[in-house]
Amino acid sequence: MTSLSEAGRSRATMREVAALAGVSLKTVSRVVNEEAGVSADVRERVTSAVRHLDYRPNLAASNLRRTSARTGLIGALVQDLSNSFSAGLLRALEDTARARRTGVLAASLDEGVDREREMVHDLVTRRVDGLVIMPASARQDYLVAELRTGTPAVFVDRPPRGVDADSVVVDNVTGGRMGTEHLLAQGHRRIAGLFHLTQIVTAQQRLDGFRAAHEARGLRPDPRLVVTDISSTDEAAHVVDQLLALNEPPTAIFAGRNILASGAVRSLAEHGLRRSVALVSFDDFPLADLLDPPLTVVRQDVARIGRTVGEMIFQRIDGDTSPPRHVVIEPTLVVRGSGEIPPPP
Amino acid sequence: MTSLSEAGRSRATMREVAALAGVSLKTVSRVVNEEAGVSADVRERVTSAVRHLDYRPNLAASNLRRTSARTGLIGALVQDLSNSFSAGLLRALEDTARARRTGVLAASLDEGVDREREMVHDLVTRRVDGLVIMPASARQDYLVAELRTGTPAVFVDRPPRGVDADSVVVDNVTGGRMGTEHLLAQGHRRIAGLFHLTQIVTAQQRLDGFRAAHEARGLRPDPRLVVTDISSTDEAAHVVDQLLALNEPPTAIFAGRNILASGAVRSLAEHGLRRSVALVSFDDFPLADLLDPPLTVVRQDVARIGRTVGEMIFQRIDGDTSPPRHVVIEPTLVVRGSGEIPPPP
DNA sequence: TTGAAAGCGGTACCAT
DNA sequence: ATGGTACCGCTTTCAA
């Protein structure tokens, strides 16, 4: 038995294992790395020494000398680890990475531009094999130098600007148009549009789609019904409160983001209008199908996005130097009920 | 301008920077680490060389020689990165770690016992400064050796067995009792209990709480209404379908986990009973307040749990060798509507 | 089958 | 203010 008093002793090195087993450093290395050419007898002595000393190889030290120096680590910078989109994406990425015996070092940017640069620097310093970036910044010129030194990067959700790198994004314009057209097709003509910060390209594109759907029918959205730069559920609820108080309130609402849809639902519920005003949201989320009425959404397939990102980054890690690819994934309309409420006669 | 053709050149080392700047290795080291005692002139030459070569320090190499060899990395093994509990926990942990300039290497275990051991081994090999573990295994004897070599660990959500380490868990028994008592207090006497795999200690404890609440009132739950080992939303829906078909169906349901509550809601909705049968769930989740009726839940404060875990692991990393602490966090009942539906007269 | 020596990219320590 | 040399823990290369 090893007693507790030994706790905290310094970690054993390969050299110490060699000394205890009475063999050379190189022999221990052979055993630890399961290389051939070690007699059963010696192997046993080494294994035993490893156990006695609680020896654990030091991956950083190995990689330092190793020729194919991969760290088996990719860095992933997302908007917020805890939101369902980022979390779902990471999960799919993790699954792809696991097959390659690679870990995922993830961090939340919270739309922080400086934080993005700091994190990229830190990750490069750690020599991650690749970077996955859901950028907070508008331009990523700073990345040019990093890519030059050999760290590949794949952008996700938002396209790169100022640097030419792979990307996987959703067709937000089409998504915005699909959701809006769905409401127009049912006869709605006063459709409110709720959008996030328009400086974020995805939000702007969804708004573009909202407008395009109207124009395709020769219509123009009422400017008073289009509200941008809403960044929280509370704000969204407040906005909807005000819209419902108009002389001619909207008969339908298109929410450009799931947290805005939450606010809309709350406001509608407080006014007893959940079954009277139609609602379509961009972004699916857990439980959306259990709302009453169930929420009709434009869904982005997170798992597919994450898988695609994973495949692309590993292709680059494996040495693919072909020109950057830009994958656009089409969203789908999931009809559940809230979006099929007809306009009042 | 640096042309694209330079892409992929091997990464510059400190030695190369020194050569280009015409100074010694040690001087470059001083500049890179912002140590004092370098003339402005030399500093400028070095900085310039760093820029020209796109030099980036190699953290692993630095740490190898550095005395206080911290990697600035903690490993976090959770049940599933993409579920809201794990994700919320990681987010809070990340925030604590960020203040310590430490990154979080997270991985999903999916209740995989072997995967847990493999991941711990991998993380130790990477020399993470600490481990945060939401264990999949029933016993963690294997961890004794790891702790002995100096990698501290904190358990979260589920307590350690076979090894004495810090832990932060929720009082599941009390939570189960609170939720059940809430239903009993309103006169319900036929309360169904839905629970996850009872081999998972948290599920068993919630069931214990469910029973204890009954016993405290001198009651005994009807065995036909208590169903364990339900592991998915679909299964839960199916179970509730069957319970509702009984001669004496339940007038209320206590769901031991949020995904089971989802199934219950779906089944109740299909039977048109959402406003007739009371429902309380263990585990809050996004949108629970927007359901109709809004879901009454026993909430675990994920942010607080994550923060506590973060503080504990860093205390250990900082050298605290006091006896392991076991923090129990009390859940709270969040009354919203679904749990206040009265029994039929 | 086994081992000695060099070196990976840096830091520590001591001179100068 | 700057540099030289040993050395961190391991792999590589080559010799025995």
XYZ file of C-alpha atoms (C1' of nucleotides) in Angstrom:
722
model
C 0.000 0.000 0.000
C 1.101 3.457 -0.815
C 0.451 5.747 2.090
C -1.138 9.135 1.892
C 2.031 10.739 3.146
C 3.539 10.193 -0.250
C 0.937 12.513 -1.728
C 2.331 15.475 -3.553
C 5.699 13.955 -4.292
C 7.081 15.211 -7.533
C 6.047 13.405 -10.651
C 8.323 10.619 -11.798
C 10.288 11.009 -15.007
C 11.239 8.450 -17.579
C 14.796 8.653 -16.277
C 13.689 7.624 -12.788
C 11.727 4.729 -14.188
C 14.832 3.648 -16.078
C 16.926 3.795 -12.923
C 14.433 1.757 -10.915
C 14.091 -0.849 -13.649
C 17.827 -0.944 -14.185
C 17.604 -0.200 -17.888
C 18.361 2.721 -20.142
C 16.134 5.672 -20.881
C 15.587 4.518 -24.422
C 14.325 1.151 -23.287
C 11.684 2.729 -21.123
C 10.693 4.882 -24.079
C 10.298 1.736 -26.146
C 8.066 0.092 -23.584
C 5.951 3.171 -22.980
C 5.394 3.662 -26.700
C 4.775 -0.015 -27.269
C 7.596 -0.332 -29.751
C 8.789 -3.757 -30.755
C 12.161 -5.187 -29.845
C 12.031 -5.424 -26.086
C 12.305 -8.753 -24.339
C 9.341 -9.838 -22.241
C 11.540 -9.880 -19.185
C 12.717 -6.300 -19.546
C 9.260 -5.122 -20.517
C 7.888 -6.549 -17.315
C 10.524 -4.852 -15.166
C 9.809 -1.526 -16.786
C 6.058 -1.876 -16.479
C 6.447 -2.678 -12.841
C 8.641 0.380 -12.256
C 6.068 2.536 -14.035
C 3.393 1.303 -11.668
C 5.514 1.765 -8.591
C 6.360 5.336 -9.433
C 2.953 6.255 -10.905
C 4.843 7.345 -13.951
C 2.857 9.171 -16.643
C 4.501 10.230 -19.892
C 4.688 13.944 -20.579
C 3.010 14.570 -23.907
C 4.438 18.053 -24.312
C 7.964 16.783 -23.899
C 7.402 13.957 -26.383
C 5.924 16.264 -28.971
C 8.815 18.660 -28.633
C 11.269 16.212 -30.069
C 8.892 14.194 -32.196
C 9.012 14.919 -35.917
C 5.302 14.937 -36.676
C 4.703 17.328 -33.858
C 0.939 17.425 -33.521
C -0.502 18.391 -30.206
C -3.758 16.556 -30.835
C -5.619 19.685 -29.860
C -7.841 22.030 -31.775
C -8.984 25.393 -30.505
C -12.632 26.393 -30.877
C -13.771 29.951 -30.325
C -17.521 30.263 -30.125
C -19.998 32.918 -29.158
C -21.033 31.362 -25.880
C -20.372 27.825 -24.696
C -23.720 27.718 -22.968
C -26.057 28.646 -25.771
C -27.584 25.728 -27.597
C -26.147 26.653 -30.970
C -22.541 26.912 -29.785
C -22.875 23.891 -27.538
C -24.408 21.748 -30.261
C -21.722 22.793 -32.668
C -18.959 21.918 -30.226
C -20.492 18.550 -29.592
C -20.478 17.637 -33.265
C -16.948 18.958 -33.582
C -15.878 16.941 -30.579
C -17.227 13.761 -32.146
C -15.270 14.353 -35.336
C -12.155 15.215 -33.357
C -12.462 12.180 -31.144
C -12.106 9.881 -34.122
C -8.781 11.617 -34.700
C -7.730 11.316 -31.068
C -7.870 15.073 -30.789
C -9.201 17.215 -27.963
C -11.153 20.427 -28.217
C -10.063 23.491 -26.290
C -13.133 25.723 -26.340
C -13.670 29.310 -25.253
C -16.510 31.813 -25.324
C -15.932 35.142 -27.032
C -19.159 36.880 -25.975
C -18.851 39.059 -29.066
C -15.568 40.419 -27.684
C -13.271 41.501 -30.482
C -10.185 41.843 -28.285
C -10.895 38.567 -26.639
C -10.916 36.916 -30.046
C -7.411 38.115 -30.822
C -6.090 37.214 -27.403
C -7.516 33.730 -27.605
C -6.159 33.095 -31.080
C -2.742 34.173 -29.881
C -2.958 31.931 -26.860
C -4.056 28.966 -28.942
C -1.272 29.437 -31.460
C 1.154 29.642 -28.582
C -0.186 26.297 -27.443
C 0.420 25.000 -30.942
C -3.099 23.723 -31.516
C -3.280 21.743 -34.738
C -6.147 23.873 -36.001
C -8.535 26.690 -35.180
C -12.304 26.832 -35.459
C -13.589 30.361 -35.196
C -17.052 31.824 -34.843
C -15.720 35.360 -35.149
C -16.762 38.277 -32.989
C -14.738 40.734 -35.037
C -15.773 42.300 -38.334
C -12.394 41.705 -39.945
C -9.728 39.123 -39.208
C -6.667 40.543 -40.973
C -4.602 39.635 -37.939
C -5.079 35.978 -38.824
C -3.021 36.223 -42.009
C 0.213 35.900 -40.072
C -1.064 32.940 -38.095
C -2.164 31.056 -41.186
C 1.221 31.783 -42.731
C 2.949 30.050 -39.858
C 0.963 26.948 -40.529
C -2.024 26.900 -38.203
C -5.099 26.235 -40.348
C -8.421 27.857 -39.498
C -12.038 27.250 -40.407
C -14.681 29.895 -39.874
C -18.129 28.925 -38.800
C -21.478 30.717 -38.710
C -19.897 33.932 -39.948
C -17.613 34.279 -42.966
C -14.029 35.575 -42.752
C -13.118 39.060 -43.929
C -9.619 40.302 -44.608
C -8.249 36.790 -44.710
C -8.936 33.916 -47.034
C -9.862 30.825 -45.077
C -12.354 27.973 -45.156
C -15.837 28.687 -43.901
C -19.108 26.958 -43.134
C -22.070 29.262 -42.868
C -25.813 29.036 -43.052
C -27.690 30.726 -45.852
C -29.229 33.364 -43.636
C -30.790 35.369 -46.434
C -32.686 32.350 -47.691
C -33.630 31.430 -44.132
C -34.992 34.907 -43.483
C -36.880 34.787 -46.736
C -38.308 31.320 -46.124
C -39.669 32.192 -42.728
C -41.152 35.458 -43.929
C -42.586 33.996 -47.126
C -44.272 31.317 -45.060
C -46.171 34.044 -43.232
C -46.905 36.034 -46.383
C -48.242 32.935 -48.117
C -50.922 32.669 -45.474
C -52.113 36.139 -46.177
C -50.279 38.076 -43.472
C -49.486 41.614 -44.616
C -48.483 43.230 -41.349
C -45.484 41.172 -40.272
C -43.204 42.453 -37.550
C -39.493 41.677 -37.873
C -37.269 41.418 -34.799
C -33.518 41.373 -35.355
C -30.283 41.285 -33.453
C -27.404 43.786 -33.831
C -27.208 44.511 -37.548
C -23.453 44.916 -37.281
C -23.410 41.148 -36.957
C -23.553 39.890 -40.497
C -25.925 37.004 -39.811
C -28.499 39.369 -38.338
C -28.218 41.728 -41.284
C -28.655 38.879 -43.737
C -31.749 37.586 -42.033
C -33.172 41.084 -42.258
C -32.246 41.163 -45.952
C -34.167 37.934 -46.429
C -37.136 39.399 -44.577
C -37.157 42.343 -46.974
C -36.558 40.193 -50.045
C -39.580 38.037 -49.269
C -41.750 41.121 -49.227
C -40.255 42.536 -52.406
C -40.747 39.266 -54.233
C -44.459 39.882 -53.796
C -44.228 43.551 -54.631
C -44.742 44.470 -50.982
C -42.823 46.668 -48.588
C -42.624 45.939 -44.850
C -44.018 48.705 -42.668
C -40.863 50.373 -41.250
C -42.541 50.746 -37.860
C -42.779 46.965 -37.628
C -39.109 46.312 -38.317
C -36.963 46.593 -35.209
C -33.223 45.899 -35.216
C -30.442 45.835 -32.615
C -32.448 43.902 -30.058
C -30.018 41.911 -28.000
C -31.945 40.210 -25.223
C -35.144 38.355 -24.456
C -36.328 41.163 -22.207
C -35.777 43.775 -24.856
C -37.607 41.669 -27.406
C -40.598 41.290 -25.080
C -40.646 45.026 -24.536
C -40.504 45.710 -28.274
C -43.397 43.354 -28.934
C -45.381 45.015 -26.155
C -45.043 48.274 -28.016
C -45.815 46.794 -31.416
C -49.017 45.295 -30.103
C -50.071 48.705 -28.834
C -49.964 50.244 -32.312
C -53.174 51.325 -34.009
C -52.553 48.677 -36.594
C -50.673 45.968 -34.709
C -48.853 43.180 -36.569
C -50.764 39.991 -37.315
C -47.554 37.987 -37.446
C -44.007 38.152 -36.120
C -40.738 36.936 -37.594
C -38.013 36.649 -34.941
C -34.473 36.695 -36.298
C -33.036 34.729 -33.418
C -34.305 32.241 -30.844
C -33.800 34.428 -27.799
C -35.876 37.114 -29.508
C -38.598 34.571 -30.161
C -38.638 33.816 -26.433
C -39.341 37.452 -25.713
C -42.052 37.528 -28.342
C -43.734 34.458 -26.890
C -43.665 36.008 -23.443
C -45.206 39.228 -24.614
C -47.861 37.467 -26.677
C -48.713 35.272 -23.710
C -49.150 38.283 -21.453
C -51.524 39.793 -23.960
C -53.365 36.519 -24.434
C -52.435 36.506 -28.109
C -50.383 33.334 -28.500
C -53.104 31.739 -30.583
C -53.959 34.907 -32.454
C -50.655 36.259 -33.716
C -48.503 34.050 -35.917
C -44.826 33.570 -35.023
C -41.864 32.135 -36.888
C -38.379 32.052 -35.429
C -34.932 31.674 -36.902
C -33.045 29.001 -34.914
C -34.593 25.935 -33.468
C -34.202 25.230 -29.783
C -35.027 22.534 -27.249
C -38.683 22.386 -26.277
C -39.810 24.555 -29.182
C -42.127 21.712 -30.144
C -43.713 21.653 -26.710
C -44.792 25.282 -26.704
C -48.471 25.951 -27.208
C -48.826 26.397 -30.083
C -45.607 24.613 -31.029
C -43.092 26.985 -32.544
C -42.570 27.032 -36.294
C -38.880 27.675 -36.960
C -36.214 28.040 -39.591
C -33.761 25.411 -38.443
C -30.005 25.386 -38.863
C -28.668 21.869 -38.714
C -26.028 22.332 -36.007
C -24.856 18.757 -36.052
C -24.243 18.909 -39.775
C -22.487 22.245 -39.493
C -20.226 20.936 -36.751
C -19.433 17.771 -38.647
C -18.606 19.717 -41.793
C -16.351 22.073 -39.874
C -14.605 19.115 -38.303
C -13.990 17.437 -41.628
C -12.631 20.614 -43.159
C -10.213 21.451 -40.373
C -8.795 17.934 -40.372
C -8.299 18.006 -44.118
C -6.171 21.112 -43.628
C -4.344 19.551 -40.723
C -3.597 16.613 -42.994
C -1.848 18.971 -45.361
C -4.511 19.952 -47.895
C -3.371 23.248 -49.413
C -6.052 23.664 -52.040
C -7.839 27.029 -52.244
C -10.198 27.831 -49.354
C -13.673 26.381 -49.613
C -16.814 28.157 -48.544
C -19.631 25.822 -47.666
C -23.137 27.214 -47.374
C -25.679 25.108 -45.604
C -29.337 25.598 -46.373
C -31.702 25.961 -43.440
C -35.047 24.210 -43.400
C -38.490 25.339 -42.363
C -39.977 23.268 -39.568
C -43.728 23.732 -39.530
C -45.235 23.184 -36.096
C -48.193 25.440 -35.570
C -47.267 28.923 -34.421
C -46.447 29.985 -37.948
C -49.703 28.719 -39.408
C -52.047 30.959 -37.478
C -54.039 32.837 -40.140
C -54.478 36.595 -40.176
C -57.787 37.912 -38.848
C -60.449 38.070 -41.555
C 4.497 42.306 -48.598
C 4.810 38.671 -47.748
C 3.638 36.567 -50.615
C 1.361 33.582 -50.376
C 4.111 31.348 -51.668
C 5.718 31.543 -48.266
C 2.729 29.787 -46.776
C 3.526 26.608 -44.965
C 7.134 27.444 -44.220
C 8.229 25.936 -40.982
C 7.590 27.929 -37.875
C 10.374 30.225 -36.716
C 12.221 29.447 -33.497
C 13.648 31.782 -30.928
C 17.098 30.915 -32.164
C 16.244 32.115 -35.671
C 14.861 35.334 -34.284
C 18.093 35.819 -32.353
C 20.156 35.282 -35.482
C 18.109 37.734 -37.536
C 18.224 40.360 -34.795
C 21.937 39.762 -34.208
C 21.508 39.087 -30.502
C 21.687 36.069 -28.224
C 18.921 33.610 -27.515
C 18.568 34.862 -23.978
C 17.969 38.411 -25.138
C 15.101 37.337 -27.357
C 13.696 35.431 -24.413
C 13.839 38.613 -22.351
C 12.014 40.636 -24.957
C 9.370 38.015 -25.598
C 8.688 37.669 -21.874
C 8.780 41.399 -21.335
C 11.562 41.186 -18.786
C 13.373 44.362 -17.775
C 16.968 45.099 -18.668
C 16.901 45.354 -22.432
C 17.798 48.574 -24.206
C 15.121 50.178 -26.337
C 17.341 49.754 -29.360
C 17.823 46.022 -28.985
C 14.214 45.530 -28.043
C 13.165 47.163 -31.282
C 15.476 44.981 -33.367
C 14.131 41.851 -31.741
C 10.509 42.907 -32.098
C 11.105 43.587 -35.729
C 12.668 40.188 -36.286
C 9.724 38.559 -34.520
C 7.363 40.293 -36.916
C 9.356 39.398 -39.991
C 9.473 35.740 -39.111
C 5.948 35.512 -37.673
C 7.577 34.089 -34.601
C 5.267 32.710 -31.915
C 6.646 31.358 -28.650
C 6.094 27.676 -27.970
C 4.298 27.376 -24.653
C 5.043 23.695 -24.248
C 8.760 24.271 -24.640
C 8.727 27.131 -22.135
C 6.826 25.155 -19.571
C 9.194 22.257 -19.868
C 12.041 24.169 -18.301
C 10.065 26.639 -16.224
C 10.031 25.873 -12.517
C 6.379 26.582 -11.816
C 5.375 24.367 -14.672
C 1.692 25.018 -15.045
C 0.097 24.344 -18.369
C -2.703 26.807 -17.753
C -5.162 24.123 -18.706
C -7.810 22.265 -16.791
C -9.608 19.211 -18.065
C -13.368 18.940 -17.682
C -15.206 15.681 -18.227
C -18.946 16.143 -18.417
C -21.909 14.027 -19.364
C -22.631 15.757 -22.648
C -21.261 19.081 -23.825
C -24.516 19.872 -25.556
C -26.986 19.417 -22.733
C -27.892 22.576 -20.919
C -26.656 21.376 -17.542
C -23.183 20.411 -18.738
C -22.910 23.453 -20.989
C -23.967 25.858 -18.267
C -21.540 24.281 -15.861
C -18.665 24.575 -18.308
C -19.505 28.183 -18.961
C -19.291 29.086 -15.287
C -16.104 27.076 -14.965
C -14.659 28.848 -17.972
C -15.341 32.225 -16.408
C -13.538 31.261 -13.212
C -10.662 29.794 -15.198
C -10.360 32.826 -17.415
C -9.550 35.005 -14.430
C -6.632 32.650 -13.848
C -5.551 32.729 -17.474
C -6.433 29.098 -17.769
C -8.179 27.275 -20.590
C -10.737 24.498 -20.340
C -10.296 21.284 -22.263
C -13.734 19.702 -22.209
C -14.993 16.308 -23.299
C -18.281 14.413 -23.216
C -18.397 11.027 -21.514
C -21.901 9.962 -22.555
C -22.018 7.773 -19.466
C -19.083 5.802 -20.860
C -17.047 4.259 -18.085
C -14.086 3.312 -20.282
C -14.118 6.674 -21.927
C -13.805 8.280 -18.513
C -10.608 6.406 -17.739
C -9.144 7.028 -21.167
C -9.855 10.734 -20.965
C -8.389 11.074 -17.495
C -5.252 9.326 -18.693
C -5.032 11.584 -21.722
C -5.515 14.710 -19.642
C -2.873 13.681 -17.120
C -0.535 12.989 -20.007
C -1.193 16.539 -21.148
C -0.318 17.685 -17.647
C -3.508 19.644 -17.056
C -3.285 21.626 -13.841
C -6.515 20.111 -12.574
C -9.427 17.832 -13.392
C -13.136 18.444 -13.098
C -15.097 15.233 -13.356
C -18.790 14.491 -13.702
C -18.195 10.764 -13.410
C -19.804 8.126 -15.569
C -18.306 5.307 -13.525
C -19.633 3.969 -10.223
C -16.201 3.892 -8.612
C -13.079 5.885 -9.346
C -10.371 3.875 -7.605
C -8.164 4.348 -10.631
C -7.905 8.024 -9.748
C -5.942 7.385 -6.567
C -2.710 7.049 -8.506
C -3.383 10.212 -10.487
C -4.072 12.259 -7.389
C -0.906 10.891 -5.836
C 1.142 12.220 -8.721
C -0.170 15.656 -8.065
C -3.089 16.307 -10.388
C -5.945 17.575 -8.230
C -9.532 16.653 -9.070
C -12.940 17.977 -8.149
C -16.066 15.916 -8.672
C -19.250 17.568 -9.740
C -22.881 16.465 -9.803
C -21.982 13.003 -8.569
C -19.799 12.220 -5.558
C -16.547 10.228 -5.786
C -16.362 6.629 -4.618
C -13.187 4.708 -3.939
C -11.139 7.878 -3.866
C -11.228 10.830 -1.543
C -11.528 14.050 -3.498
C -13.391 17.353 -3.395
C -16.946 17.339 -4.653
C -19.793 19.692 -5.403
C -23.156 18.030 -5.652
C -26.779 19.006 -5.440
C -28.937 17.727 -2.621
C -30.971 15.434 -4.811
C -32.881 13.814 -1.989
C -34.130 17.147 -0.745
C -34.885 18.195 -4.314
C -36.917 15.076 -4.934
C -38.727 15.592 -1.655
C -39.445 19.257 -2.305
C -40.962 18.653 -5.690
C -43.059 15.750 -4.454
C -44.161 17.485 -1.253
C -45.290 20.432 -3.351
C -47.702 18.125 -5.142
C -48.794 16.349 -1.965
C -49.484 19.660 -0.274
C -52.046 20.435 -2.910
C -53.916 17.267 -2.175
C -52.506 14.984 -4.852
C -52.401 11.375 -3.695
C -51.765 9.567 -6.943
C -48.450 10.962 -8.045
C -46.462 9.258 -10.779
C -42.671 9.289 -10.470
C -40.459 9.086 -13.555
C -36.780 8.398 -13.011
C -33.589 7.827 -14.930
C -31.272 4.811 -14.541
C -31.214 4.086 -10.813
C -27.622 2.946 -11.081
C -26.832 6.634 -11.456
C -26.708 7.909 -7.918
C -28.463 11.198 -8.626
C -31.457 9.378 -10.080
C -31.639 7.025 -7.107
C -31.484 9.928 -4.668
C -34.292 11.788 -6.367
C -36.357 8.651 -6.111
C -35.450 8.418 -2.423
C -36.693 11.958 -1.970
C -39.900 11.102 -3.792
C -40.507 8.230 -1.363
C -39.458 10.242 1.684
C -42.009 12.943 0.904
C -44.740 10.349 0.887
C -43.547 8.711 4.072
C -43.369 12.026 5.883
C -47.117 12.156 5.468
C -47.628 8.522 6.326
C -48.320 7.673 2.690
C -46.877 5.147 0.326
C -46.557 5.782 -3.415
C -48.464 3.339 -5.589
C -45.721 1.068 -7.011
C -47.455 1.008 -10.383
C -46.946 4.745 -10.645
C -43.213 4.669 -9.975
C -41.178 3.958 -13.089
C -37.384 3.896 -13.122
C -34.661 3.400 -15.717
C -36.251 5.668 -18.288
C -33.476 7.132 -20.369
C -35.032 9.148 -23.163
C -37.800 11.591 -23.934
C -39.537 9.078 -26.164
C -39.497 6.416 -23.484
C -40.881 8.855 -20.958
C -43.733 9.798 -23.278
C -44.536 6.146 -23.777
C -44.497 5.477 -20.042
C -46.870 8.357 -19.388
C -49.166 7.120 -22.141
C -49.461 3.855 -20.252
C -49.909 5.477 -16.863
C -52.756 7.589 -18.180
C -54.464 4.445 -19.414
C -54.672 2.929 -15.928
C -57.989 2.518 -14.202
C -56.867 5.014 -11.647
C -54.484 7.269 -13.561
C -52.164 9.644 -11.743
C -53.392 13.155 -11.012
C -49.850 14.497 -10.912
C -46.403 13.619 -12.251
C -42.964 14.175 -10.793
C -40.241 13.904 -13.458
C -36.771 13.168 -12.103
C -34.992 14.797 -15.001
C -35.733 17.443 -17.590
C -35.700 15.178 -20.620
C -38.260 12.995 -18.890
C -40.423 16.032 -18.243
C -40.324 16.749 -21.976
C -41.736 13.332 -22.662
C -44.393 13.805 -20.025
C -45.455 17.132 -21.500
C -45.712 15.592 -24.940
C -47.852 12.734 -23.728
C -50.095 15.000 -21.672
C -50.497 17.298 -24.666
C -51.537 14.412 -26.881
C -54.146 13.428 -24.361
C -55.307 17.012 -23.905
C -54.379 16.849 -20.235
C -51.740 19.534 -19.870
C -54.071 21.666 -17.795
C -55.526 18.739 -15.892
C -52.566 16.763 -14.636
C -50.002 18.522 -12.461
C -46.310 18.252 -13.379
C -43.133 19.095 -11.526
C -39.691 18.473 -13.001
C -36.251 18.165 -11.535
C -33.876 20.388 -13.543
C -34.781 23.701 -15.006
C -34.270 24.290 -18.704
C -34.542 27.093 -21.230
C -38.116 27.966 -22.201
C -39.628 26.057 -19.296
C -41.315 29.313 -18.322
C -42.906 29.663 -21.753
C -44.675 26.324 -21.744
C -48.410 26.384 -21.224
C -48.847 26.041 -18.363
C -45.333 27.148 -17.429
C -43.328 24.347 -15.909
C -42.815 24.224 -12.160
C -39.318 22.889 -11.498
C -36.773 22.009 -8.872
C -33.857 24.104 -10.027
C -30.162 23.390 -9.616
C -28.157 26.567 -9.792
C -25.675 25.582 -12.518
C -23.794 28.858 -12.464
C -23.220 28.588 -8.755
C -22.173 24.965 -9.029
C -19.698 25.806 -11.786
C -18.293 28.736 -9.879
C -17.858 26.661 -6.742
C -16.127 23.911 -8.668
C -13.818 26.463 -10.234
C -12.881 27.980 -6.911
C -12.185 24.585 -5.392
C -9.995 23.285 -8.186
C -7.895 26.448 -8.178
C -7.424 26.278 -4.437
C -5.958 22.821 -4.923
C -3.857 23.986 -7.841
C -2.533 26.709 -5.582
C -1.292 24.041 -3.211
C -4.093 23.622 -0.677
C -3.618 20.163 0.842
C -6.336 20.283 3.478
C -8.761 17.350 3.676
C -11.230 17.045 0.788
C -14.347 19.167 1.056
C -17.775 18.055 0.002
C -20.066 20.912 -0.865
C -23.768 20.257 -1.144
C -25.838 22.827 -2.930
C -29.520 23.091 -2.128
C -31.926 23.171 -5.044
C -34.870 25.555 -5.078
C -38.462 25.122 -6.096
C -39.503 27.433 -8.913
C -43.287 27.725 -8.928
C -44.660 28.529 -12.361
C -48.024 26.892 -12.882
C -47.800 23.269 -14.009
C -47.177 22.108 -10.466
C -50.128 24.001 -9.008
C -52.873 22.255 -10.914
C -55.179 20.821 -8.217
C -56.345 17.217 -8.159
C -59.851 16.567 -9.474
C -62.467 16.966 -6.743
C 17.896 -6.514 -28.058
C 19.841 -2.541 -25.769
C 22.121 1.912 -24.928
C 24.826 6.539 -25.520
C 24.647 11.008 -27.191
C 22.505 14.781 -29.585
C 18.822 17.797 -29.863
C 13.595 19.644 -29.765
C 12.514 25.097 -28.151
C 12.805 27.232 -24.659
C 14.245 28.911 -19.343
C 17.517 29.206 -15.206
C 21.636 30.553 -13.424
C 25.805 32.701 -13.450
C 29.263 35.429 -15.906
C 30.757 39.345 -18.114
C 22.640 45.462 -20.385
C 23.857 41.080 -22.639
C 25.483 36.374 -23.329
C 27.058 31.338 -22.336
C 25.903 26.964 -20.745
C 23.376 23.527 -18.480
C 19.140 21.385 -18.596
C 13.615 20.462 -18.672
C 11.552 15.222 -20.373
C 11.455 12.999 -24.109
C 12.558 11.104 -29.202
C 15.903 10.368 -32.769
C 19.914 8.471 -34.649
C 23.352 5.461 -34.655
C 26.437 2.320 -32.488
C 27.247 -1.825 -29.770
